[in-house]
């Protein structure tokens, strides 16, 4: 079985500040890891994914995430956020079965 | 290339009514999925189809049925809707179950 924990349900931040959204997972097998973003009233779109190789993964819109196997984490970071980054962010893990999503973190960027 | 499309966008049902949510993808993907999204719960898998002709239960299949009509289309049916099925439903597709999933825009369903 696999599971995902997103440690913060909401993260408020000011524009141009850095942000980190935390994600921890558990799985008994090797995993693939994903971050998806959902803008208001839209579907989910892929931000980035870790399949293998370099543990630092770069995605769209200036986001990056680091896979840490020893800490079973896959935290998402951005050095300087924009108002347009306001959205809900979902971490997801895939073992040999289907995707399991975390409950989401709402990123609220204010001026 | 429309990607993944879903119909309808919105629906209001009365308890006990039935309806079918439609999903189609034009990416020639083998695998398709149905999720529901509820506040504070993330996305939960209802059913999936790893390839044409196969379907499997996900985490929350009770009260739903699915049909993989062909490689492009995967429908979700509520035979007798209940208020607990009020949710936003997302369809997704991927080349295979190990590949990245691409999501449709969602169907908002309200059951009164």
PDB file of C-alpha atoms in Angstrom:
ATOM      1  CA  UNK A   1       0.000   0.000   0.000  1.00  0.00           C
ATOM      2  CA  UNK A   2       1.119   3.562  -0.570  1.00  0.00           C
ATOM      3  CA  UNK A   3       0.078   6.859   0.954  1.00  0.00           C
ATOM      4  CA  UNK A   4       0.827  10.562   0.673  1.00  0.00           C
ATOM      5  CA  UNK A   5       0.766  13.206   3.377  1.00  0.00           C
ATOM      6  CA  UNK A   6       0.723  16.882   2.523  1.00  0.00           C
ATOM      7  CA  UNK A   7       1.608  18.528   5.780  1.00  0.00           C
ATOM      8  CA  UNK A   8      -0.079  21.884   5.223  1.00  0.00           C
ATOM      9  CA  UNK A   9      -3.634  22.387   4.024  1.00  0.00           C
ATOM     10  CA  UNK A  10      -3.016  26.102   3.363  1.00  0.00           C
ATOM     11  CA  UNK A  11       0.137  28.142   2.842  1.00  0.00           C
ATOM     12  CA  UNK A  12      -0.260  31.927   2.753  1.00  0.00           C
ATOM     13  CA  UNK A  13       2.665  33.853   1.300  1.00  0.00           C
ATOM     14  CA  UNK A  14       3.409  37.319  -0.042  1.00  0.00           C
ATOM     15  CA  UNK A  15       4.214  37.914  -3.677  1.00  0.00           C
ATOM     16  CA  UNK A  16       7.938  37.514  -4.548  1.00  0.00           C
ATOM     17  CA  UNK A  17       8.605  35.498  -1.372  1.00  0.00           C
ATOM     18  CA  UNK A  18       9.954  31.927  -1.564  1.00  0.00           C
ATOM     19  CA  UNK A  19       7.676  29.014  -0.807  1.00  0.00           C
ATOM     20  CA  UNK A  20       7.970  25.331   0.065  1.00  0.00           C
ATOM     21  CA  UNK A  21       5.045  22.921  -0.036  1.00  0.00           C
ATOM     22  CA  UNK A  22       5.763  19.749   1.876  1.00  0.00           C
ATOM     23  CA  UNK A  23       4.973  16.203   0.833  1.00  0.00           C
ATOM     24  CA  UNK A  24       5.854  12.915   2.519  1.00  0.00           C
ATOM     25  CA  UNK A  25       5.026   9.483   1.166  1.00  0.00           C
ATOM     26  CA  UNK A  26       5.115   5.872   2.209  1.00  0.00           C
ATOM     27  CA  UNK A  27       5.425   2.877  -0.055  1.00  0.00           C
ATOM     28  CA  UNK A  28       6.794  -0.637   0.137  1.00  0.00           C
ATOM     29  CA  UNK A  29       8.133  -0.470  -3.430  1.00  0.00           C
ATOM     30  CA  UNK A  30      10.076   1.995  -5.547  1.00  0.00           C
ATOM     31  CA  UNK A  31       7.938   4.942  -6.496  1.00  0.00           C
ATOM     32  CA  UNK A  32       7.335   7.580  -9.067  1.00  0.00           C
ATOM     33  CA  UNK A  33       6.401  10.983  -7.625  1.00  0.00           C
ATOM     34  CA  UNK A  34       4.362  13.809  -9.100  1.00  0.00           C
ATOM     35  CA  UNK A  35       3.181  17.311  -8.330  1.00  0.00           C
ATOM     36  CA  UNK A  36      -0.001  18.540  -9.991  1.00  0.00           C
ATOM     37  CA  UNK A  37      -1.527  22.026  -9.856  1.00  0.00           C
ATOM     38  CA  UNK A  38      -5.217  22.884  -9.998  1.00  0.00           C
ATOM     39  CA  UNK A  39      -6.253  26.451 -10.770  1.00  0.00           C
ATOM     40  CA  UNK A  40      -9.762  27.500  -9.679  1.00  0.00           C
ATOM     41  CA  UNK A  41     -12.518  25.658 -11.534  1.00  0.00           C
ATOM     42  CA  UNK A  42     -10.079  23.749 -13.705  1.00  0.00           C
ATOM     43  CA  UNK A  43      -8.696  20.245 -13.998  1.00  0.00           C
ATOM     44  CA  UNK A  44      -5.265  19.165 -12.799  1.00  0.00           C
ATOM     45  CA  UNK A  45      -2.132  19.777 -14.807  1.00  0.00           C
ATOM     46  CA  UNK A  46       1.281  18.246 -14.283  1.00  0.00           C
ATOM     47  CA  UNK A  47       3.909  20.512 -12.707  1.00  0.00           C
ATOM     48  CA  UNK A  48       6.759  18.027 -12.527  1.00  0.00           C
ATOM     49  CA  UNK A  49       7.584  14.389 -11.934  1.00  0.00           C
ATOM     50  CA  UNK A  50      10.365  12.216 -10.556  1.00  0.00           C
ATOM     51  CA  UNK A  51      10.839   8.845 -12.221  1.00  0.00           C
ATOM     52  CA  UNK A  52      14.555   8.159 -11.669  1.00  0.00           C
ATOM     53  CA  UNK A  53      17.949   9.830 -11.964  1.00  0.00           C
ATOM     54  CA  UNK A  54      18.691  13.275 -10.557  1.00  0.00           C
ATOM     55  CA  UNK A  55      16.880  13.904  -7.299  1.00  0.00           C
ATOM     56  CA  UNK A  56      16.321  17.582  -8.157  1.00  0.00           C
ATOM     57  CA  UNK A  57      13.518  17.904 -10.652  1.00  0.00           C
ATOM     58  CA  UNK A  58      12.594  21.090 -12.470  1.00  0.00           C
ATOM     59  CA  UNK A  59       9.077  21.730 -13.663  1.00  0.00           C
ATOM     60  CA  UNK A  60       6.976  24.364 -15.319  1.00  0.00           C
ATOM     61  CA  UNK A  61       6.439  27.931 -14.048  1.00  0.00           C
ATOM     62  CA  UNK A  62       9.746  27.984 -12.120  1.00  0.00           C
ATOM     63  CA  UNK A  63       8.853  25.206  -9.679  1.00  0.00           C
ATOM     64  CA  UNK A  64      11.259  22.481  -8.601  1.00  0.00           C
ATOM     65  CA  UNK A  65      11.143  19.546  -6.216  1.00  0.00           C
ATOM     66  CA  UNK A  66      13.711  17.380  -4.504  1.00  0.00           C
ATOM     67  CA  UNK A  67      13.307  13.660  -3.976  1.00  0.00           C
ATOM     68  CA  UNK A  68      14.752  12.565  -0.641  1.00  0.00           C
ATOM     69  CA  UNK A  69      14.597   8.787  -0.310  1.00  0.00           C
ATOM     70  CA  UNK A  70      15.904   8.610   3.262  1.00  0.00           C
ATOM     71  CA  UNK A  71      13.268  11.078   4.465  1.00  0.00           C
ATOM     72  CA  UNK A  72      10.604   9.794   2.041  1.00  0.00           C
ATOM     73  CA  UNK A  73       9.871  13.359   0.994  1.00  0.00           C
ATOM     74  CA  UNK A  74       9.255  15.220  -2.238  1.00  0.00           C
ATOM     75  CA  UNK A  75       8.913  18.885  -1.286  1.00  0.00           C
ATOM     76  CA  UNK A  76       7.962  21.486  -3.883  1.00  0.00           C
ATOM     77  CA  UNK A  77       9.753  24.849  -3.966  1.00  0.00           C
ATOM     78  CA  UNK A  78       9.712  28.124  -5.822  1.00  0.00           C
ATOM     79  CA  UNK A  79      12.190  30.937  -5.060  1.00  0.00           C
ATOM     80  CA  UNK A  80       9.774  33.788  -5.856  1.00  0.00           C
ATOM     81  CA  UNK A  81       6.018  33.360  -6.207  1.00  0.00           C
ATOM     82  CA  UNK A  82       3.554  35.385  -8.261  1.00  0.00           C
ATOM     83  CA  UNK A  83      -0.097  36.153  -7.666  1.00  0.00           C
ATOM     84  CA  UNK A  84      -0.863  33.805 -10.546  1.00  0.00           C
ATOM     85  CA  UNK A  85       0.585  30.872  -8.563  1.00  0.00           C
ATOM     86  CA  UNK A  86      -2.475  30.956  -6.318  1.00  0.00           C
ATOM     87  CA  UNK A  87      -3.884  27.461  -6.759  1.00  0.00           C
ATOM     88  CA  UNK A  88      -4.192  24.090  -5.081  1.00  0.00           C
ATOM     89  CA  UNK A  89      -1.193  21.777  -5.337  1.00  0.00           C
ATOM     90  CA  UNK A  90      -1.379  18.002  -5.130  1.00  0.00           C
ATOM     91  CA  UNK A  91       1.431  15.593  -4.475  1.00  0.00           C
ATOM     92  CA  UNK A  92       0.925  12.061  -5.833  1.00  0.00           C
ATOM     93  CA  UNK A  93       2.788   8.757  -5.627  1.00  0.00           C
ATOM     94  CA  UNK A  94       2.698   5.756  -7.910  1.00  0.00           C
ATOM     95  CA  UNK A  95       4.115   2.370  -6.926  1.00  0.00           C
ATOM     96  CA  UNK A  96       3.302  -0.618  -9.124  1.00  0.00           C
ATOM     97  CA  UNK A  97      -0.370   0.274  -8.944  1.00  0.00           C
ATOM     98  CA  UNK A  98      -2.337   3.430  -9.585  1.00  0.00           C
ATOM     99  CA  UNK A  99      -1.733   7.024  -8.473  1.00  0.00           C
ATOM    100  CA  UNK A 100      -2.451   7.968  -4.871  1.00  0.00           C
ATOM    101  CA  UNK A 101      -3.004  11.677  -4.224  1.00  0.00           C
ATOM    102  CA  UNK A 102      -2.453  13.744  -1.139  1.00  0.00           C
ATOM    103  CA  UNK A 103      -5.253  15.929   0.165  1.00  0.00           C
ATOM    104  CA  UNK A 104      -3.834  19.060  -1.387  1.00  0.00           C
ATOM    105  CA  UNK A 105      -2.206  22.308  -0.262  1.00  0.00           C
ATOM    106  CA  UNK A 106      -3.836  25.600  -1.104  1.00  0.00           C
ATOM    107  CA  UNK A 107      -1.186  28.211  -1.944  1.00  0.00           C
ATOM    108  CA  UNK A 108      -2.521  31.717  -1.323  1.00  0.00           C
ATOM    109  CA  UNK A 109      -0.327  34.482  -2.738  1.00  0.00           C
ATOM    110  CA  UNK A 110      -1.159  38.029  -1.709  1.00  0.00           C
ATOM    111  CA  UNK A 111       0.329  41.352  -2.849  1.00  0.00           C
TER     112      UNK A 111
ATOM    113  CA  UNK B   1      -5.821  18.213 -30.009  1.00  0.00           C
ATOM    114  CA  UNK B   2      -8.538  18.558 -27.354  1.00  0.00           C
ATOM    115  CA  UNK B   3      -6.851  16.188 -24.877  1.00  0.00           C
ATOM    116  CA  UNK B   4      -9.398  14.825 -22.409  1.00  0.00           C
ATOM    117  CA  UNK B   5     -12.977  16.078 -22.699  1.00  0.00           C
ATOM    118  CA  UNK B   6     -15.854  15.528 -20.287  1.00  0.00           C
ATOM    119  CA  UNK B   7     -19.589  16.051 -20.588  1.00  0.00           C
ATOM    120  CA  UNK B   8     -21.599  17.498 -19.032  1.00  0.00           C
ATOM    121  CA  UNK B   9     -19.808  20.315 -17.196  1.00  0.00           C
ATOM    122  CA  UNK B  10     -22.537  20.655 -14.578  1.00  0.00           C
ATOM    123  CA  UNK B  11     -25.460  18.484 -13.536  1.00  0.00           C
ATOM    124  CA  UNK B  12     -28.127  18.591 -10.851  1.00  0.00           C
ATOM    125  CA  UNK B  13     -29.874  15.336  -9.984  1.00  0.00           C
ATOM    126  CA  UNK B  14     -32.529  14.296  -7.543  1.00  0.00           C
ATOM    127  CA  UNK B  15     -31.886  11.390  -5.206  1.00  0.00           C
ATOM    128  CA  UNK B  16     -32.561   8.125  -7.007  1.00  0.00           C
ATOM    129  CA  UNK B  17     -32.080   9.464 -10.536  1.00  0.00           C
ATOM    130  CA  UNK B  18     -29.492   7.934 -12.823  1.00  0.00           C
ATOM    131  CA  UNK B  19     -27.003   9.520 -15.158  1.00  0.00           C
ATOM    132  CA  UNK B  20     -23.897   8.789 -17.179  1.00  0.00           C
ATOM    133  CA  UNK B  21     -20.802  10.972 -17.250  1.00  0.00           C
ATOM    134  CA  UNK B  22     -18.951  10.848 -20.524  1.00  0.00           C
ATOM    135  CA  UNK B  23     -15.203  11.053 -21.087  1.00  0.00           C
ATOM    136  CA  UNK B  24     -13.199  10.946 -24.304  1.00  0.00           C
ATOM    137  CA  UNK B  25      -9.507  11.339 -25.099  1.00  0.00           C
ATOM    138  CA  UNK B  26      -7.808  11.938 -28.430  1.00  0.00           C
ATOM    139  CA  UNK B  27      -4.237  11.086 -27.392  1.00  0.00           C
ATOM    140  CA  UNK B  28      -4.470   7.375 -28.278  1.00  0.00           C
ATOM    141  CA  UNK B  29      -3.885   6.505 -24.631  1.00  0.00           C
ATOM    142  CA  UNK B  30      -4.385   2.970 -23.394  1.00  0.00           C
ATOM    143  CA  UNK B  31      -5.379   3.717 -19.792  1.00  0.00           C
ATOM    144  CA  UNK B  32      -8.270   5.805 -18.489  1.00  0.00           C
ATOM    145  CA  UNK B  33      -9.432   6.725 -14.998  1.00  0.00           C
ATOM    146  CA  UNK B  34     -12.331   8.218 -13.074  1.00  0.00           C
ATOM    147  CA  UNK B  35     -11.717  10.203  -9.876  1.00  0.00           C
ATOM    148  CA  UNK B  36     -13.897  12.158  -7.510  1.00  0.00           C
ATOM    149  CA  UNK B  37     -12.691  15.268  -5.703  1.00  0.00           C
ATOM    150  CA  UNK B  38     -14.220  16.350  -2.415  1.00  0.00           C
ATOM    151  CA  UNK B  39     -13.081  19.271  -0.221  1.00  0.00           C
ATOM    152  CA  UNK B  40     -10.167  18.292   2.002  1.00  0.00           C
ATOM    153  CA  UNK B  41     -10.038  14.766   0.545  1.00  0.00           C
ATOM    154  CA  UNK B  42      -7.856  15.190  -2.521  1.00  0.00           C
ATOM    155  CA  UNK B  43      -8.678  12.968  -5.483  1.00  0.00           C
ATOM    156  CA  UNK B  44      -9.879   9.433  -4.941  1.00  0.00           C
ATOM    157  CA  UNK B  45      -9.905   6.805  -7.669  1.00  0.00           C
ATOM    158  CA  UNK B  46     -13.320   5.339  -8.456  1.00  0.00           C
ATOM    159  CA  UNK B  47     -12.528   2.989 -11.374  1.00  0.00           C
ATOM    160  CA  UNK B  48      -9.861   2.657 -13.989  1.00  0.00           C
ATOM    161  CA  UNK B  49      -9.298   0.876 -17.266  1.00  0.00           C
ATOM    162  CA  UNK B  50      -5.703  -0.189 -17.838  1.00  0.00           C
ATOM    163  CA  UNK B  51      -6.454  -1.053 -21.463  1.00  0.00           C
ATOM    164  CA  UNK B  52      -9.425  -1.384 -23.798  1.00  0.00           C
ATOM    165  CA  UNK B  53     -11.663  -4.200 -22.611  1.00  0.00           C
ATOM    166  CA  UNK B  54     -10.569  -4.140 -18.966  1.00  0.00           C
ATOM    167  CA  UNK B  55     -11.857  -2.255 -15.931  1.00  0.00           C
ATOM    168  CA  UNK B  56     -10.851  -2.385 -12.278  1.00  0.00           C
ATOM    169  CA  UNK B  57     -12.140  -0.948  -9.043  1.00  0.00           C
ATOM    170  CA  UNK B  58     -10.319   1.871  -7.346  1.00  0.00           C
ATOM    171  CA  UNK B  59     -10.573   3.169  -3.816  1.00  0.00           C
ATOM    172  CA  UNK B  60     -14.259   4.225  -3.832  1.00  0.00           C
ATOM    173  CA  UNK B  61     -16.224   2.174  -6.410  1.00  0.00           C
ATOM    174  CA  UNK B  62     -19.502   1.671  -4.514  1.00  0.00           C
ATOM    175  CA  UNK B  63     -22.512   3.211  -6.249  1.00  0.00           C
ATOM    176  CA  UNK B  64     -20.772   3.504  -9.629  1.00  0.00           C
ATOM    177  CA  UNK B  65     -20.340   1.470 -12.789  1.00  0.00           C
ATOM    178  CA  UNK B  66     -18.071   2.083 -15.756  1.00  0.00           C
ATOM    179  CA  UNK B  67     -17.874   1.145 -19.408  1.00  0.00           C
ATOM    180  CA  UNK B  68     -14.803   1.306 -21.622  1.00  0.00           C
ATOM    181  CA  UNK B  69     -16.730   1.774 -24.824  1.00  0.00           C
ATOM    182  CA  UNK B  70     -13.635   1.802 -27.048  1.00  0.00           C
ATOM    183  CA  UNK B  71     -10.069   3.040 -26.782  1.00  0.00           C
ATOM    184  CA  UNK B  72     -11.182   6.698 -26.766  1.00  0.00           C
ATOM    185  CA  UNK B  73     -14.184   6.640 -24.441  1.00  0.00           C
ATOM    186  CA  UNK B  74     -14.725   5.728 -20.783  1.00  0.00           C
ATOM    187  CA  UNK B  75     -18.073   6.433 -19.153  1.00  0.00           C
ATOM    188  CA  UNK B  76     -19.113   6.522 -15.497  1.00  0.00           C
ATOM    189  CA  UNK B  77     -22.668   5.650 -14.527  1.00  0.00           C
ATOM    190  CA  UNK B  78     -24.574   6.437 -11.359  1.00  0.00           C
ATOM    191  CA  UNK B  79     -27.530   4.053 -11.281  1.00  0.00           C
ATOM    192  CA  UNK B  80     -29.321   5.608  -8.301  1.00  0.00           C
ATOM    193  CA  UNK B  81     -27.758   8.883  -7.241  1.00  0.00           C
ATOM    194  CA  UNK B  82     -27.332   9.720  -3.556  1.00  0.00           C
ATOM    195  CA  UNK B  83     -26.449  13.060  -1.905  1.00  0.00           C
ATOM    196  CA  UNK B  84     -23.101  11.512  -0.879  1.00  0.00           C
ATOM    197  CA  UNK B  85     -22.218  11.415  -4.570  1.00  0.00           C
ATOM    198  CA  UNK B  86     -22.262  15.212  -4.789  1.00  0.00           C
ATOM    199  CA  UNK B  87     -18.737  15.907  -5.958  1.00  0.00           C
ATOM    200  CA  UNK B  88     -16.516  17.018  -8.803  1.00  0.00           C
ATOM    201  CA  UNK B  89     -15.666  14.148 -11.120  1.00  0.00           C
ATOM    202  CA  UNK B  90     -12.473  14.048 -13.153  1.00  0.00           C
ATOM    203  CA  UNK B  91     -11.549  11.754 -15.969  1.00  0.00           C
ATOM    204  CA  UNK B  92      -7.892  11.169 -16.835  1.00  0.00           C
ATOM    205  CA  UNK B  93      -5.905   9.170 -19.339  1.00  0.00           C
ATOM    206  CA  UNK B  94      -2.330   7.916 -19.742  1.00  0.00           C
ATOM    207  CA  UNK B  95      -0.338   5.842 -22.214  1.00  0.00           C
ATOM    208  CA  UNK B  96      -0.057   3.094 -19.611  1.00  0.00           C
ATOM    209  CA  UNK B  97      -0.674   2.756 -15.899  1.00  0.00           C
ATOM    210  CA  UNK B  98       2.950   3.747 -15.213  1.00  0.00           C
ATOM    211  CA  UNK B  99       2.773   6.885 -17.307  1.00  0.00           C
ATOM    212  CA  UNK B 100       1.787  10.497 -16.584  1.00  0.00           C
ATOM    213  CA  UNK B 101      -1.942  11.065 -16.335  1.00  0.00           C
ATOM    214  CA  UNK B 102      -3.676  13.910 -18.174  1.00  0.00           C
ATOM    215  CA  UNK B 103      -6.893  15.274 -16.737  1.00  0.00           C
ATOM    216  CA  UNK B 104     -10.140  16.586 -18.153  1.00  0.00           C
ATOM    217  CA  UNK B 105     -11.804  19.797 -16.909  1.00  0.00           C
ATOM    218  CA  UNK B 106     -14.222  18.010 -14.586  1.00  0.00           C
ATOM    219  CA  UNK B 107     -17.968  17.535 -14.115  1.00  0.00           C
ATOM    220  CA  UNK B 108     -19.647  19.203 -11.146  1.00  0.00           C
ATOM    221  CA  UNK B 109     -22.494  17.050  -9.859  1.00  0.00           C
ATOM    222  CA  UNK B 110     -25.026  18.069  -7.240  1.00  0.00           C
ATOM    223  CA  UNK B 111     -27.438  15.451  -5.913  1.00  0.00           C
ATOM    224  CA  UNK B 112     -30.389  16.859  -3.999  1.00  0.00           C
TER     225      UNK B 112
END
